[in-house]
Amino acid sequence: TPPVDRQPGDKWMLKGPMEYIPPVEVEVVSKRRAIPLHDNEGIYVRNTNTGQVRAVIGSTYMMGEDEELWEKNLPTIVRTLLSAERDTTADRGDWVNPNKQKKRKNDDLEDEEVFDASRVVTFQVPHNAAVQIYDYKSKKSRVTFGP
């Protein structure tokens, strides 16, 4: 391959298993690994050049040199509802009090699971139930029946 003329501030990525000894002028910003995702898992990826955020779902993904993981900001009550280990069928009518959840989490600090905001938000809809989903991009809502 012909040599590439790099300018100061350029970012590039070497792909594949290889040995690379950077010259003195080059700074290694990060080392990346592929992120394995199951069919029902996903991550949010943000393009740093355009600012566009997209969801990558269901396949092993290797981020490019101009991509980064994007963390979705969720309200505390939504995080509480998503991270609660509840049976969605049996606890369908229960309301979760966020104040009680905070007190209980403060008691179990060592058992606290870290919420990964870069993971795509998923919610299992039980049988014989419906969920209203609002798409902020197209400004339309739809009803989905479970599962």
Coordinates of C-alpha atoms in Angstrom, one line a residue:
T1 CA 0.0 0.0 0.0
P2 CA 1.2 3.5 -0.7
P3 CA 2.2 5.7 2.3
V4 CA -0.5 7.9 3.6
D5 CA 0.4 11.6 4.5
R6 CA -1.0 12.3 8.0
Q7 CA -1.5 15.8 9.3
P8 CA -1.4 16.8 13.0
G9 CA -4.8 16.1 14.7
D10 CA -5.7 13.3 12.3
K11 CA -7.3 10.2 13.8
W12 CA -6.9 6.8 12.2
M13 CA -7.4 3.2 13.1
L14 CA -5.3 0.2 12.4
K15 CA -7.6 -2.8 11.8
G16 CA -6.8 -6.5 12.3
P17 CA -4.3 -8.3 14.4
M18 CA -1.0 -6.7 13.8
E19 CA 2.1 -5.3 15.5
Y20 CA 2.5 -1.5 15.4
I21 CA 5.3 0.5 16.8
P22 CA 4.2 4.1 16.7
P23 CA 6.8 6.8 15.9
V24 CA 7.6 9.5 18.4
E25 CA 5.3 11.9 16.7
V26 CA 2.2 9.6 17.1
E27 CA 0.1 9.3 20.2
V28 CA -2.0 6.1 20.7
V29 CA -5.3 7.5 22.0
S30 CA -7.1 4.2 22.6
K31 CA -7.0 0.5 22.0
R32 CA -10.4 -0.9 21.0
R33 CA -11.9 -4.3 21.0
A34 CA -15.0 -5.6 19.2
I35 CA -18.2 -5.5 21.3
P36 CA -20.1 -8.8 21.1
L37 CA -23.9 -8.3 21.1
H38 CA -26.7 -10.9 21.3
D39 CA -29.8 -10.7 19.2
N40 CA -31.7 -8.7 21.9
E41 CA -28.8 -6.5 22.9
G42 CA -27.6 -3.2 21.5
I43 CA -25.4 -0.2 22.0
Y44 CA -25.7 3.5 21.2
V45 CA -22.9 4.7 18.9
R46 CA -22.2 8.4 18.1
N47 CA -20.3 9.6 15.1
T48 CA -18.0 12.4 16.3
N49 CA -17.8 14.0 12.9
T50 CA -21.6 14.4 12.3
G51 CA -22.9 14.0 15.8
Q52 CA -25.5 11.4 14.6
V53 CA -26.4 8.8 17.2
R54 CA -27.6 5.3 16.1
A55 CA -28.3 2.0 17.7
V56 CA -26.4 -1.1 16.7
I57 CA -28.3 -4.2 17.6
G58 CA -27.6 -7.9 17.4
S59 CA -24.1 -8.4 16.0
T60 CA -20.5 -8.0 17.0
Y61 CA -19.5 -4.4 16.3
M62 CA -16.1 -2.7 16.0
M63 CA -16.3 1.0 16.4
G64 CA -14.5 3.1 13.8
E65 CA -11.9 5.9 14.5
D66 CA -14.7 8.5 14.4
E67 CA -17.1 6.7 16.6
E68 CA -17.7 6.6 20.4
L69 CA -20.1 5.0 22.8
W70 CA -23.0 7.4 23.6
E71 CA -24.7 7.4 26.9
K72 CA -28.4 8.0 27.0
N73 CA -29.6 10.2 29.9
L74 CA -32.6 8.6 31.6
P75 CA -34.6 10.0 34.5
T76 CA -34.1 8.3 37.8
I77 CA -37.5 6.7 37.9
V78 CA -36.9 5.1 34.4
R79 CA -33.6 3.7 35.6
T80 CA -35.3 2.3 38.7
L81 CA -38.1 0.7 36.7
L82 CA -35.6 -0.8 34.1
S83 CA -33.1 -2.1 36.7
A84 CA -35.7 -3.5 39.1
E85 CA -35.7 -7.3 38.9
R86 CA -39.4 -7.8 38.7
D87 CA -41.6 -10.4 37.1
T88 CA -43.4 -8.2 34.5
T89 CA -46.4 -10.6 34.5
A90 CA -46.9 -11.0 38.2
D91 CA -46.0 -7.4 39.2
R92 CA -47.9 -5.8 36.4
G93 CA -50.1 -3.6 38.6
D94 CA -47.5 -2.7 41.1
W95 CA -46.2 0.9 41.3
V96 CA -42.6 1.4 42.2
N97 CA -42.0 4.2 44.7
P98 CA -38.6 5.7 43.7
N99 CA -38.0 7.0 47.3
K100 CA -38.3 3.4 48.7
Q101 CA -36.0 2.2 46.0
K102 CA -33.4 4.8 46.9
K103 CA -33.5 3.8 50.5
R104 CA -33.2 0.1 49.7
K105 CA -30.3 0.8 47.3
N106 CA -28.5 2.8 50.0
D107 CA -28.7 -0.2 52.3
D108 CA -27.3 -2.6 49.6
L109 CA -24.5 -0.5 48.2
E110 CA -22.1 -3.4 47.7
D111 CA -24.8 -5.3 45.7
E112 CA -25.6 -2.3 43.5
E113 CA -25.4 -3.1 39.8
V114 CA -23.9 -0.4 37.6
F115 CA -26.4 0.9 35.0
D116 CA -24.7 1.1 31.6
A117 CA -26.3 4.0 29.8
S118 CA -24.6 3.2 26.5
R119 CA -26.7 0.0 26.2
V120 CA -30.0 0.2 24.2
V121 CA -33.0 0.4 26.5
T122 CA -35.0 -2.8 26.3
F123 CA -38.2 -3.8 28.1
Q124 CA -39.9 -7.2 28.0
V125 CA -43.6 -6.9 27.4
P126 CA -45.5 -9.8 29.0
H127 CA -48.3 -11.8 27.2
N128 CA -51.6 -10.1 27.0
A129 CA -50.2 -6.7 27.6
A130 CA -49.6 -3.6 25.4
V131 CA -47.0 -0.8 25.5
Q132 CA -47.2 2.6 23.9
I133 CA -43.9 3.6 22.3
Y134 CA -43.2 7.2 21.2
D135 CA -40.7 7.9 18.5
Y136 CA -39.1 11.3 19.1
K137 CA -37.5 11.4 15.7
S138 CA -40.7 11.0 13.7
K139 CA -42.9 12.4 16.5
K140 CA -45.4 9.5 16.2
S141 CA -46.6 7.0 18.8
R142 CA -47.5 3.4 18.3
V143 CA -48.9 0.6 20.4
T144 CA -47.0 -2.7 20.6
F145 CA -48.5 -5.9 22.0
G146 CA -46.3 -8.4 23.9
P147 CA -44.3 -10.4 23.8

